[in-house]
Coordinates of N, CA, C and O in Angstrom, one line a residue:
M1 N -49.1 -91.3 -52.8 CA -50.4 -90.4 -51.9 C -50.1 -88.7 -52.0 O -51.1 -88.2 -52.1
T2 N -49.1 -88.4 -52.4 CA -48.7 -87.2 -52.4 C -49.8 -86.6 -53.9 O -50.1 -85.2 -53.6
S3 N -49.2 -87.3 -54.6 CA -49.8 -87.0 -55.6 C -51.5 -86.6 -55.6 O -52.2 -86.2 -56.6
L4 N -51.9 -88.1 -54.9 CA -53.6 -87.7 -54.8 C -54.0 -86.5 -53.7 O -55.1 -86.0 -54.4
S5 N -53.5 -85.8 -53.2 CA -53.4 -85.0 -52.0 C -53.2 -83.9 -52.7 O -54.0 -82.8 -52.3
L6 N -52.6 -83.6 -53.7 CA -52.0 -82.7 -54.2 C -53.6 -81.8 -55.1 O -53.8 -80.5 -54.9
P7 N -54.1 -82.2 -55.8 CA -54.9 -82.2 -57.0 C -56.4 -81.7 -55.9 O -57.1 -80.8 -56.0
W8 N -56.4 -82.6 -54.3 CA -57.8 -82.3 -53.8 C -57.2 -80.9 -52.8 O -58.1 -80.3 -52.6
N9 N -56.1 -80.6 -52.1 CA -55.3 -79.2 -52.0 C -55.7 -78.1 -52.8 O -56.2 -77.0 -52.3
K10 N -55.7 -78.6 -53.7 CA -55.6 -77.6 -54.8 C -57.3 -76.8 -54.9 O -57.5 -75.9 -54.3
Y11 N -57.8 -77.9 -55.0 CA -59.7 -77.7 -55.2 C -60.3 -77.7 -53.5 O -61.4 -76.8 -53.5
A12 N -59.4 -77.9 -52.7 CA -60.1 -77.4 -51.2 C -60.1 -76.2 -51.2 O -61.2 -75.6 -50.7
G13 N -59.1 -75.5 -51.4 CA -59.0 -74.1 -51.5 C -60.0 -73.3 -51.7 O -60.5 -72.2 -51.6
T14 N -60.3 -74.1 -53.3 CA -61.5 -73.1 -54.3 C -62.7 -73.8 -53.5 O -63.5 -72.9 -53.7
A15 N -62.7 -74.7 -52.9 CA -64.3 -75.0 -52.3 C -64.4 -74.3 -51.3 O -65.5 -73.9 -51.1
A16 N -63.4 -74.0 -50.5 CA -63.5 -73.0 -49.0 C -63.9 -71.4 -49.5 O -64.6 -70.9 -48.8
A17 N -63.3 -71.3 -51.1 CA -63.8 -69.5 -51.2 C -64.8 -69.5 -51.6 O -65.4 -68.5 -51.6
L18 N -65.7 -70.6 -52.5 CA -66.8 -70.6 -52.8 C -68.0 -70.1 -51.8 O -68.6 -69.0 -51.9
P19 N -68.2 -70.6 -50.7 CA -68.9 -70.3 -49.6 C -68.5 -68.9 -49.1 O -69.5 -68.0 -48.7
L20 N -67.2 -68.4 -49.1 CA -67.2 -67.0 -48.8 C -67.6 -66.2 -49.9 O -68.2 -65.3 -49.1
A21 N -67.8 -66.7 -51.0 CA -67.4 -65.4 -51.9 C -69.4 -65.5 -52.3 O -69.8 -64.3 -52.4
A22 N -70.0 -66.8 -51.9 CA -71.8 -66.7 -51.8 C -71.8 -65.6 -50.5 O -72.8 -64.9 -50.7
L23 N -71.4 -65.8 -49.4 CA -71.7 -65.0 -48.1 C -71.6 -63.5 -48.8 O -72.2 -62.5 -48.1
L24 N -70.4 -63.0 -49.3 CA -70.1 -61.7 -49.4 C -71.0 -61.2 -50.5 O -71.6 -60.0 -50.1
L25 N -71.6 -62.1 -51.5 CA -72.5 -61.4 -52.5 C -73.8 -61.4 -51.7 O -74.8 -60.4 -52.2
S26 N -74.0 -62.4 -51.0 CA -75.4 -62.2 -50.2 C -75.2 -60.8 -49.4 O -76.6 -60.0 -49.5
A27 N -74.3 -60.5 -48.6 CA -74.1 -59.1 -48.0 C -74.7 -58.1 -49.0 O -75.1 -57.0 -48.6
C28 N -74.0 -57.9 -50.0 CA -74.4 -57.1 -51.1 C -75.7 -57.2 -51.5 O -76.1 -55.8 -51.6
V29 N -76.1 -57.9 -51.8 CA -77.8 -58.0 -52.2 C -78.4 -57.5 -50.9 O -79.0 -56.3 -51.0
S30 N -78.4 -58.0 -49.5 CA -78.8 -57.3 -48.6 C -78.8 -55.8 -48.4 O -79.2 -55.2 -47.9
Q31 N -77.2 -55.4 -48.7 CA -77.2 -54.1 -49.0 C -77.8 -53.1 -49.6 O -78.7 -52.2 -49.2
S32 N -78.0 -53.7 -50.8 CA -79.0 -53.2 -52.0 C -80.3 -52.6 -51.6 O -81.0 -52.2 -51.9
S33 N -80.5 -54.2 -51.0 CA -82.0 -54.3 -50.9 C -82.5 -53.1 -49.4 O -83.3 -52.5 -49.5
Y34 N -81.5 -53.1 -48.4 CA -81.4 -52.2 -47.5 C -81.4 -50.8 -47.7 O -82.3 -49.8 -47.7
D35 N -80.8 -50.5 -49.0 CA -80.8 -48.9 -49.4 C -81.9 -48.8 -50.8 O -82.4 -47.8 -50.3
A36 N -82.4 -49.8 -50.6 CA -84.0 -49.6 -51.5 C -84.8 -49.2 -50.5 O -85.8 -48.3 -50.9
L37 N -85.3 -50.1 -49.6 CA -86.1 -49.7 -48.4 C -86.2 -48.6 -47.8 O -86.6 -47.7 -47.6
Q38 N -84.7 -47.9 -47.9 CA -84.2 -46.7 -47.1 C -84.6 -45.4 -48.0 O -85.4 -44.7 -47.5
S39 N -84.7 -45.5 -49.5 CA -85.1 -44.5 -50.0 C -86.7 -44.7 -50.2 O -87.0 -43.9 -50.0
Q40 N -87.1 -45.8 -50.0 CA -88.6 -45.6 -50.2 C -89.1 -45.1 -48.6 O -90.2 -44.3 -48.7
N41 N -88.6 -45.5 -47.6 CA -88.7 -44.8 -46.3 C -88.9 -43.1 -46.3 O -89.7 -42.5 -46.0
Q42 N -87.6 -42.9 -46.9 CA -87.5 -41.3 -47.3 C -88.6 -40.9 -47.6 O -89.7 -39.5 -47.4
Q43 N -88.7 -41.7 -48.8 CA -90.1 -41.1 -49.9 C -91.2 -41.0 -49.0 O -92.0 -39.9 -49.4
L44 N -91.5 -42.0 -48.5 CA -93.0 -42.0 -47.6 C -93.3 -41.1 -46.4 O -93.7 -40.5 -46.2
Q45 N -91.9 -41.0 -45.7 CA -91.7 -39.9 -44.5 C -91.7 -38.3 -45.3 O -92.4 -37.4 -44.9
S46 N -91.5 -38.2 -46.6 CA -91.5 -37.0 -47.7 C -93.2 -36.6 -47.6 O -93.6 -35.7 -47.6
Q47 N -93.9 -37.8 -48.1 CA -95.2 -37.7 -48.4 C -96.2 -37.4 -47.1 O -97.2 -36.9 -47.5
N48 N -95.5 -38.1 -46.2 CA -96.6 -37.9 -45.3 C -96.3 -36.4 -44.3 O -97.4 -35.9 -44.4
Q49 N -95.4 -36.0 -44.5 CA -95.3 -34.1 -44.2 C -96.0 -33.4 -45.0 O -96.4 -32.4 -44.7
Q50 N -95.6 -33.9 -46.5 CA -96.6 -33.3 -47.2 C -98.4 -33.1 -47.1 O -99.1 -32.1 -47.0
L51 N -98.8 -34.7 -46.8 CA -100.2 -34.7 -46.3 C -100.0 -33.7 -44.9 O -101.5 -33.2 -45.2
Q52 N -99.3 -33.8 -44.2 CA -99.4 -32.9 -42.7 C -99.8 -31.7 -43.4 O -100.6 -31.1 -42.6
T53 N -99.1 -31.0 -44.4 CA -99.3 -30.1 -44.6 C -100.7 -29.7 -45.0 O -101.3 -28.2 -44.7
Q54 N -101.2 -30.4 -45.7 CA -102.2 -30.5 -46.7 C -103.6 -30.2 -45.5 O -104.2 -29.5 -45.7
V55 N -102.9 -31.2 -44.4 CA -104.1 -31.0 -43.6 C -103.9 -30.0 -42.6 O -105.1 -29.5 -42.1
S56 N -102.8 -29.3 -42.1 CA -102.7 -28.5 -41.5 C -104.0 -27.1 -42.4 O -104.1 -26.2 -41.7
A57 N -103.3 -27.0 -43.6 CA -104.0 -25.8 -44.4 C -105.5 -25.9 -44.6 O -106.2 -24.9 -44.0
L58 N -106.2 -27.0 -44.6 CA -107.5 -27.4 -44.1 C -108.0 -27.0 -42.8 O -109.2 -26.6 -43.1
Q59 N -107.5 -27.1 -42.2 CA -107.7 -27.0 -41.0 C -108.1 -25.4 -40.6 O -108.9 -25.2 -39.7
Q60 N -107.2 -24.8 -41.3 CA -107.1 -23.3 -41.2 C -108.2 -22.8 -42.1 O -107.9 -21.5 -42.5
Q61 N -108.9 -23.5 -43.1 CA -110.1 -23.0 -43.8 C -111.3 -23.7 -43.6 O -111.4 -24.5 -43.1
A62 N -112.3 -22.3 -43.8 CA -113.5 -22.8 -43.3 C -114.2 -22.4 -44.9 O -114.1 -21.5 -45.4
T63 N -115.4 -23.3 -44.8 CA -115.9 -23.0 -46.7 C -117.1 -22.6 -46.0 O -118.2 -23.8 -45.1
F64 N -118.7 -22.1 -46.8 CA -119.9 -21.8 -46.5 C -120.4 -21.8 -47.9 O -119.8 -20.7 -48.7
V65 N -121.4 -22.5 -48.1 CA -121.9 -22.6 -49.2 C -123.6 -22.0 -49.2 O -123.9 -22.4 -48.3
E66 N -123.7 -21.2 -50.2 CA -125.1 -20.5 -50.0 C -125.5 -20.7 -51.3 O -125.0 -20.6 -52.4
A67 N -126.9 -20.9 -51.4 CA -127.6 -21.5 -52.6 C -127.9 -19.9 -53.1 O -128.7 -19.1 -52.7
G68 N -127.7 -20.1 -54.4 CA -128.0 -19.3 -55.5 C -129.2 -18.8 -55.4 O -129.8 -17.4 -55.5
D69 N -129.9 -19.5 -55.6 CA -131.5 -19.3 -55.9 C -132.0 -18.5 -54.4 O -133.3 -17.6 -54.3
L70 N -131.3 -18.7 -53.3 CA -132.0 -18.0 -51.7 C -131.1 -16.4 -52.1 O -131.7 -15.6 -51.6
L71 N -130.3 -16.5 -52.3 CA -129.2 -15.0 -52.4 C -130.0 -14.0 -53.8 O -130.0 -12.9 -53.7
F72 N -130.3 -15.0 -54.9 CA -130.8 -13.8 -56.2 C -131.8 -14.3 -56.6 O -132.3 -15.5 -56.8
A73 N -132.4 -13.2 -57.3 CA -133.9 -13.7 -58.1 C -133.3 -14.4 -59.5 O -132.2 -14.3 -59.8
S74 N -134.2 -15.2 -60.1 CA -133.7 -16.0 -61.1 C -133.3 -14.8 -62.1 O -133.9 -13.9 -62.6
G75 N -132.3 -14.9 -62.9 CA -131.5 -14.0 -64.1 C -131.3 -12.4 -63.5 O -131.4 -11.5 -64.0
S76 N -130.5 -12.3 -62.3 CA -130.2 -11.4 -61.7 C -129.1 -11.3 -60.7 O -128.7 -12.5 -60.3
Y77 N -128.3 -10.5 -60.8 CA -126.9 -10.7 -59.8 C -127.1 -9.5 -59.1 O -126.1 -9.1 -58.2
Q78 N -128.4 -9.2 -58.7 CA -128.6 -8.0 -57.6 C -129.3 -8.8 -56.4 O -129.7 -9.5 -56.4
L79 N -128.3 -8.7 -55.1 CA -128.7 -9.5 -54.0 C -130.2 -9.4 -53.8 O -130.6 -8.1 -53.7
S80 N -131.0 -10.7 -53.2 CA -132.8 -10.3 -53.2 C -132.6 -9.6 -51.3 O -131.5 -10.0 -50.8
G81 N -133.6 -9.4 -51.1 CA -133.8 -9.2 -49.8 C -133.8 -10.0 -48.6 O -133.0 -10.2 -47.8
A82 N -134.1 -11.3 -49.2 CA -133.8 -12.5 -48.5 C -132.2 -13.1 -48.6 O -131.7 -13.4 -47.2
G83 N -131.8 -12.7 -49.6 CA -129.9 -13.4 -49.5 C -129.5 -12.1 -48.9 O -128.2 -12.9 -48.0
K84 N -130.1 -10.8 -48.7 CA -128.9 -10.3 -47.9 C -129.3 -10.4 -46.5 O -128.4 -10.3 -45.3
A85 N -130.6 -10.8 -45.9 CA -130.5 -11.2 -44.4 C -130.1 -12.5 -44.3 O -129.5 -12.8 -43.1
E86 N -129.8 -13.3 -45.0 CA -128.9 -14.2 -44.6 C -127.8 -14.6 -44.8 O -127.4 -14.8 -43.8
L87 N -127.0 -13.7 -45.8 CA -125.7 -13.1 -45.2 C -125.4 -12.2 -43.9 O -124.3 -12.9 -43.1
A88 N -126.2 -11.6 -43.9 CA -126.2 -10.8 -42.4 C -126.4 -11.8 -41.0 O -125.6 -11.4 -40.5
A89 N -127.0 -12.7 -41.3 CA -127.3 -12.9 -40.0 C -126.5 -14.4 -40.2 O -125.8 -14.8 -38.9
N90 N -125.5 -15.0 -41.1 CA -125.1 -16.2 -41.0 C -123.6 -16.2 -41.6 O -122.8 -17.0 -41.1
I91 N -123.5 -15.2 -42.0 CA -122.2 -15.0 -42.6 C -121.1 -13.9 -42.1 O -120.0 -13.8 -41.6
V92 N -121.8 -12.6 -42.2 CA -121.0 -11.5 -41.5 C -120.3 -11.4 -40.2 O -119.4 -11.3 -40.0
P93 N -121.5 -12.3 -39.3 CA -120.8 -12.3 -38.0 C -119.1 -13.1 -37.7 O -118.7 -13.1 -37.5
K94 N -119.1 -14.3 -38.5 CA -118.2 -15.3 -38.9 C -116.8 -14.4 -39.8 O -116.1 -15.1 -39.4
L95 N -117.0 -13.2 -40.2 CA -116.3 -12.4 -40.9 C -115.7 -11.2 -40.3 O -114.8 -10.8 -40.7
A96 N -116.5 -10.5 -39.9 CA -116.6 -9.1 -39.2 C -115.4 -9.1 -38.3 O -114.5 -8.3 -38.4
A97 N -115.1 -10.2 -37.5 CA -113.9 -10.1 -36.9 C -112.2 -10.4 -37.3 O -111.5 -10.3 -36.8
L98 N -112.5 -10.7 -38.4 CA -111.0 -11.6 -38.8 C -110.3 -10.2 -39.2 O -110.4 -9.6 -39.7
Q99 N -108.7 -10.9 -39.1 CA -108.2 -9.7 -39.3 C -106.9 -10.4 -40.3 O -106.6 -9.2 -40.9
N100 N -106.2 -11.4 -40.4 CA -105.6 -11.7 -41.1 C -105.9 -12.8 -42.0 O -104.9 -13.6 -42.6
A101 N -106.7 -13.3 -42.3 CA -107.5 -14.3 -42.9 C -107.8 -13.8 -44.4 O -107.7 -12.3 -44.7
K102 N -107.6 -14.6 -45.4 CA -107.9 -14.3 -46.8 C -109.6 -15.1 -47.0 O -109.2 -16.0 -46.7
V103 N -110.4 -13.8 -47.6 CA -111.8 -14.4 -47.8 C -112.1 -14.3 -49.0 O -111.8 -13.1 -50.0
V104 N -112.4 -15.4 -50.0 CA -112.8 -15.2 -51.1 C -113.9 -16.1 -51.4 O -114.3 -16.9 -51.2
V105 N -114.9 -15.4 -52.2 CA -116.1 -15.5 -52.7 C -116.0 -15.9 -54.4 O -115.3 -15.3 -55.3
Y106 N -116.6 -17.3 -54.4 CA -116.7 -17.8 -55.6 C -118.3 -17.8 -55.9 O -118.8 -18.4 -55.4
G107 N -118.1 -17.4 -57.3 CA -119.5 -17.7 -57.9 C -119.9 -18.9 -58.7 O -119.1 -18.9 -59.7
Y108 N -120.7 -19.9 -58.8 CA -121.2 -20.5 -59.8 C -122.4 -20.6 -60.4 O -123.2 -20.0 -59.7
T109 N -123.1 -21.0 -61.8 CA -123.9 -21.3 -62.2 C -124.1 -22.5 -62.6 O -123.4 -23.5 -62.5
D110 N -125.6 -22.5 -63.1 CA -125.6 -24.1 -64.1 C -125.7 -24.0 -65.2 O -124.9 -22.7 -66.0
D111 N -125.9 -24.8 -66.3 CA -125.4 -24.4 -67.6 C -126.7 -23.8 -68.6 O -126.6 -24.1 -69.6
T112 N -127.6 -23.0 -67.9 CA -128.9 -22.4 -68.6 C -128.5 -21.3 -69.4 O -127.1 -20.6 -68.8
P113 N -128.6 -21.4 -70.9 CA -127.9 -20.0 -71.2 C -128.6 -18.8 -70.9 O -129.4 -18.9 -70.4
I114 N -128.0 -17.6 -70.9 CA -128.1 -16.3 -70.3 C -129.3 -16.0 -71.0 O -129.5 -16.2 -72.4
G115 N -130.3 -15.2 -70.4 CA -131.7 -15.0 -71.4 C -131.3 -13.5 -72.0 O -130.6 -12.7 -71.6
P116 N -132.5 -13.2 -72.7 CA -132.2 -11.8 -73.2 C -132.4 -11.0 -72.5 O -131.6 -9.7 -72.5
Q117 N -132.9 -10.9 -71.1 CA -132.6 -9.4 -70.3 C -131.4 -9.8 -69.6 O -130.8 -8.4 -69.6
L118 N -130.9 -10.4 -69.2 CA -129.5 -10.3 -69.0 C -128.5 -10.1 -69.9 O -127.7 -9.1 -69.7
K119 N -128.7 -10.5 -71.2 CA -127.7 -9.9 -72.3 C -127.9 -8.3 -72.4 O -127.1 -7.4 -73.0
R120 N -129.2 -8.0 -72.3 CA -129.3 -6.5 -72.6 C -128.7 -5.8 -71.4 O -128.6 -4.6 -71.5
N121 N -128.5 -6.3 -70.5 CA -127.5 -5.6 -69.0 C -126.2 -6.0 -69.2 O -125.8 -5.7 -68.3
G122 N -125.7 -6.3 -70.2 CA -124.6 -7.0 -70.5 C -124.1 -7.9 -69.8 O -122.7 -8.3 -69.4
I123 N -124.7 -8.9 -69.8 CA -124.2 -10.1 -69.2 C -124.2 -11.3 -70.8 O -125.6 -11.7 -70.6
P124 N -123.1 -11.4 -71.1 CA -123.0 -12.2 -72.0 C -122.8 -13.6 -71.9 O -123.6 -14.4 -73.1
D125 N -122.8 -14.0 -70.6 CA -122.4 -15.6 -70.3 C -122.7 -15.9 -68.9 O -122.2 -15.0 -68.1
N126 N -122.6 -17.0 -68.8 CA -122.6 -18.0 -67.2 C -121.7 -17.2 -66.5 O -121.4 -16.8 -65.4
M127 N -120.7 -17.3 -67.1 CA -118.9 -16.8 -66.6 C -119.0 -15.2 -65.8 O -118.7 -15.2 -64.8
T128 N -119.4 -14.5 -66.7 CA -119.6 -13.2 -66.1 C -120.8 -12.9 -65.3 O -120.7 -11.9 -64.1
L129 N -121.7 -13.8 -65.4 CA -123.2 -13.7 -64.2 C -122.5 -14.2 -62.8 O -122.6 -13.3 -61.9
S130 N -121.7 -15.4 -63.3 CA -121.3 -15.8 -61.7 C -120.5 -14.6 -61.1 O -120.0 -14.9 -59.7
S131 N -119.3 -14.2 -62.3 CA -118.8 -12.9 -61.5 C -119.0 -11.7 -60.8 O -119.0 -11.7 -59.8
R132 N -120.4 -11.3 -61.5 CA -121.3 -10.5 -60.9 C -121.7 -10.9 -59.8 O -122.2 -9.8 -58.8
R133 N -122.4 -11.9 -59.8 CA -123.0 -12.5 -58.4 C -121.6 -12.3 -57.0 O -122.1 -12.1 -56.0
A134 N -120.8 -13.0 -57.5 CA -119.7 -13.1 -56.3 C -119.3 -11.5 -55.9 O -119.3 -11.2 -55.1
D135 N -119.2 -10.6 -57.0 CA -118.9 -9.4 -56.4 C -120.0 -8.4 -56.0 O -119.8 -8.1 -54.9
A136 N -121.4 -9.0 -56.0 CA -122.0 -8.2 -55.6 C -122.4 -8.7 -53.9 O -122.4 -8.3 -52.8
V137 N -122.0 -10.4 -53.7 CA -121.7 -10.6 -52.3 C -120.6 -10.0 -51.6 O -120.8 -9.4 -50.7
V138 N -119.5 -9.7 -52.2 CA -118.4 -9.1 -51.8 C -118.8 -7.6 -51.3 O -118.8 -7.1 -50.0
A139 N -119.4 -6.9 -52.1 CA -119.8 -5.3 -51.9 C -120.9 -5.2 -50.7 O -120.6 -4.6 -49.8
F140 N -121.9 -6.4 -50.7 CA -122.6 -6.4 -49.5 C -121.8 -6.4 -48.3 O -122.1 -6.2 -47.1
L141 N -120.7 -7.5 -48.3 CA -120.2 -7.8 -46.9 C -119.5 -6.6 -46.6 O -119.0 -6.3 -45.6
V142 N -119.0 -6.0 -47.4 CA -118.2 -4.8 -47.1 C -118.8 -3.6 -46.4 O -118.5 -3.0 -45.9
S143 N -120.2 -3.7 -47.3 CA -121.2 -2.9 -46.5 C -121.3 -3.3 -45.0 O -122.1 -1.8 -44.2
Q144 N -121.6 -4.5 -44.9 CA -121.8 -4.8 -43.8 C -120.6 -4.5 -42.3 O -120.6 -5.2 -41.1
G145 N -119.3 -4.0 -42.8 CA -118.1 -3.9 -42.0 C -117.1 -5.0 -41.9 O -116.2 -5.1 -41.3
V146 N -117.1 -5.7 -43.1 CA -115.9 -6.8 -43.0 C -115.0 -6.2 -44.3 O -115.1 -5.5 -45.0
N147 N -113.7 -6.2 -43.7 CA -112.7 -5.6 -43.9 C -112.3 -6.0 -45.5 O -112.1 -7.3 -46.0
P148 N -112.6 -5.0 -46.5 CA -112.5 -4.8 -48.0 C -111.1 -5.8 -48.0 O -110.8 -6.2 -49.3
N149 N -110.1 -5.3 -47.3 CA -108.7 -5.8 -47.7 C -108.8 -7.3 -47.5 O -107.4 -7.8 -48.0
L150 N -109.1 -7.7 -47.0 CA -109.6 -9.4 -46.8 C -110.0 -10.3 -48.0 O -110.0 -11.3 -48.0
L151 N -111.3 -9.7 -48.7 CA -111.9 -9.6 -49.5 C -111.3 -10.0 -51.2 O -110.9 -9.3 -51.5
S152 N -112.1 -10.9 -51.7 CA -111.6 -11.0 -53.2 C -112.9 -12.1 -53.7 O -113.6 -12.5 -53.3
S153 N -113.4 -12.0 -55.2 CA -114.1 -12.7 -56.1 C -113.7 -13.2 -57.1 O -112.9 -12.8 -57.8
K154 N -114.5 -14.1 -57.5 CA -114.3 -15.0 -58.6 C -115.2 -15.8 -59.5 O -115.6 -16.6 -58.5
G155 N -115.5 -15.8 -60.5 CA -116.7 -16.5 -60.8 C -116.0 -17.5 -62.0 O -115.5 -17.7 -62.5
F156 N -116.5 -18.6 -61.7 CA -116.6 -19.8 -62.4 C -117.7 -20.5 -63.7 O -117.6 -21.6 -63.7
G157 N -118.8 -19.6 -63.3 CA -120.1 -19.9 -64.4 C -120.1 -21.3 -63.6 O -120.3 -21.9 -63.2
E158 N -120.6 -21.8 -65.1 CA -121.0 -23.4 -65.2 C -120.0 -24.4 -65.1 O -120.2 -25.6 -65.2
T159 N -118.7 -23.8 -64.9 CA -117.6 -25.0 -65.0 C -117.1 -26.1 -64.0 O -116.4 -27.0 -64.1
H160 N -117.7 -25.6 -63.1 CA -117.3 -26.9 -61.6 C -118.6 -27.2 -61.0 O -119.1 -26.5 -59.8
P161 N -119.8 -27.8 -61.9 CA -121.0 -28.4 -61.5 C -120.4 -29.0 -60.2 O -119.8 -30.1 -60.4
V162 N -121.6 -29.5 -59.1 CA -121.7 -30.4 -58.5 C -122.4 -31.4 -58.6 O -122.5 -32.2 -57.9
A163 N -123.4 -31.1 -59.5 CA -124.4 -32.1 -60.1 C -124.7 -31.7 -61.5 O -124.3 -30.9 -62.0
P164 N -125.2 -33.1 -61.8 CA -125.6 -33.1 -63.5 C -126.2 -32.1 -63.6 O -127.4 -32.0 -63.1
N165 N -126.5 -31.2 -64.8 CA -127.4 -30.1 -64.7 C -128.7 -31.0 -65.6 O -129.1 -30.4 -66.6
N166 N -128.9 -32.0 -65.3 CA -130.1 -32.5 -66.0 C -131.6 -32.6 -65.3 O -132.3 -33.1 -65.9
T167 N -131.7 -31.8 -64.0 CA -132.9 -31.8 -63.5 C -133.1 -30.7 -63.0 O -131.9 -30.0 -62.7
P168 N -133.8 -29.9 -62.5 CA -134.3 -28.3 -61.9 C -133.4 -28.6 -60.4 O -132.8 -27.5 -60.3
D169 N -133.5 -29.6 -59.7 CA -133.0 -30.0 -58.4 C -131.5 -29.6 -58.6 O -130.6 -29.0 -57.9
N170 N -131.0 -30.7 -59.5 CA -129.6 -30.4 -59.5 C -128.9 -29.0 -60.3 O -127.9 -28.6 -59.8
R171 N -129.9 -28.4 -61.1 CA -129.3 -27.3 -61.6 C -129.0 -26.1 -60.5 O -128.3 -25.4 -60.2
A172 N -130.1 -26.2 -59.7 CA -130.5 -25.2 -58.4 C -129.0 -25.8 -57.4 O -128.5 -24.6 -56.9
Q173 N -128.6 -26.9 -57.3 CA -127.4 -27.1 -56.8 C -126.2 -26.4 -57.2 O -125.3 -25.9 -56.8
N174 N -126.3 -26.4 -58.4 CA -125.2 -25.8 -59.5 C -125.2 -24.4 -59.2 O -124.0 -23.7 -59.2
R175 N -126.3 -23.5 -59.0 CA -125.9 -22.4 -58.6 C -126.1 -21.8 -57.1 O -126.5 -21.9 -56.3
R176 N -124.6 -21.5 -57.0 CA -124.2 -21.5 -55.6 C -123.2 -20.4 -55.5 O -122.6 -19.7 -56.5
I177 N -122.9 -19.8 -54.4 CA -122.3 -18.8 -53.8 C -121.2 -19.6 -52.7 O -121.7 -20.2 -51.6
V178 N -119.6 -20.0 -53.1 CA -118.9 -20.4 -52.0 C -118.0 -19.6 -51.5 O -117.3 -18.9 -52.0
I179 N -117.9 -19.3 -50.0 CA -117.1 -18.5 -49.5 C -116.1 -19.3 -48.6 O -116.6 -19.9 -47.7
T180 N -114.9 -19.2 -48.9 CA -113.9 -19.4 -48.2 C -113.0 -18.7 -47.5 O -112.8 -17.3 -47.8
M181 N -113.0 -19.0 -46.1 CA -111.9 -18.5 -45.7 C -110.5 -19.1 -45.0 O -110.4 -20.5 -44.8
Q182 N -109.3 -18.8 -45.1 CA -108.1 -19.0 -45.6 C -107.3 -18.5 -44.2 O -107.0 -17.1 -44.9
G183 N -106.4 -19.1 -43.6 CA -105.6 -18.5 -42.5 C -105.9 -18.1 -41.2 O -106.7 -19.3 -40.6
P184 N -105.1 -17.8 -40.7 CA -105.2 -17.8 -39.0 C -106.9 -17.5 -38.6 O -107.2 -16.3 -39.1
G185 N -107.5 -18.1 -37.6 CA -109.0 -17.5 -37.3 C -109.7 -18.1 -38.0 O -110.8 -18.0 -37.8
A186 N -109.7 -18.8 -38.9 CA -110.1 -19.4 -40.3 C -111.2 -20.6 -39.7 O -112.2 -20.7 -40.1
S187 N -110.5 -21.3 -38.9 CA -111.2 -22.5 -38.7 C -112.3 -22.4 -37.6 O -113.1 -23.1 -37.4
G188 N -111.8 -21.1 -36.8 CA -112.7 -20.8 -35.5 C -113.5 -20.1 -35.7 O -114.5 -19.5 -35.0
A189 N -113.9 -20.0 -37.0 CA -115.1 -18.7 -37.3 C -116.3 -19.0 -37.4 O -116.8 -20.1 -37.3

């Protein structure tokens, strides 16, 4: 009997060790799963914080879009009377009291090639035309009392259309001036 129980005792210890080893291995897998979830959680928290920062920045930005055809005569970079009246009535009051904001005037055109009259006036392409139009808006805003230290301008020409340049109405949408205000007080303007 002793000889029969000896092999059994030998295997009984091994049999008892197998569930313990399995339990330890499952704990290791659970720990690694936990660590992976913890890492994902940290990444999501970081992304959430970045999104909150972006939302905060957007809340401090105001944007105004003005139709280029209202502000400028076709083939011109000089503000029209109606354009000056529009800016004076609707934009200047929103910008005049700003102290710490950054105001950028962006000019855009459609993809229609520059005509001979503009070329004679030193405007070789739509990028230059959009820049001159943005500059004209900035100059007018300064003439109306907006702090020149807050203003800048940039022309984008035909590079950022909001509609395909395939119909007159769509091209008219692309001829525009966009005025953005960023910083303290911009969202309440």
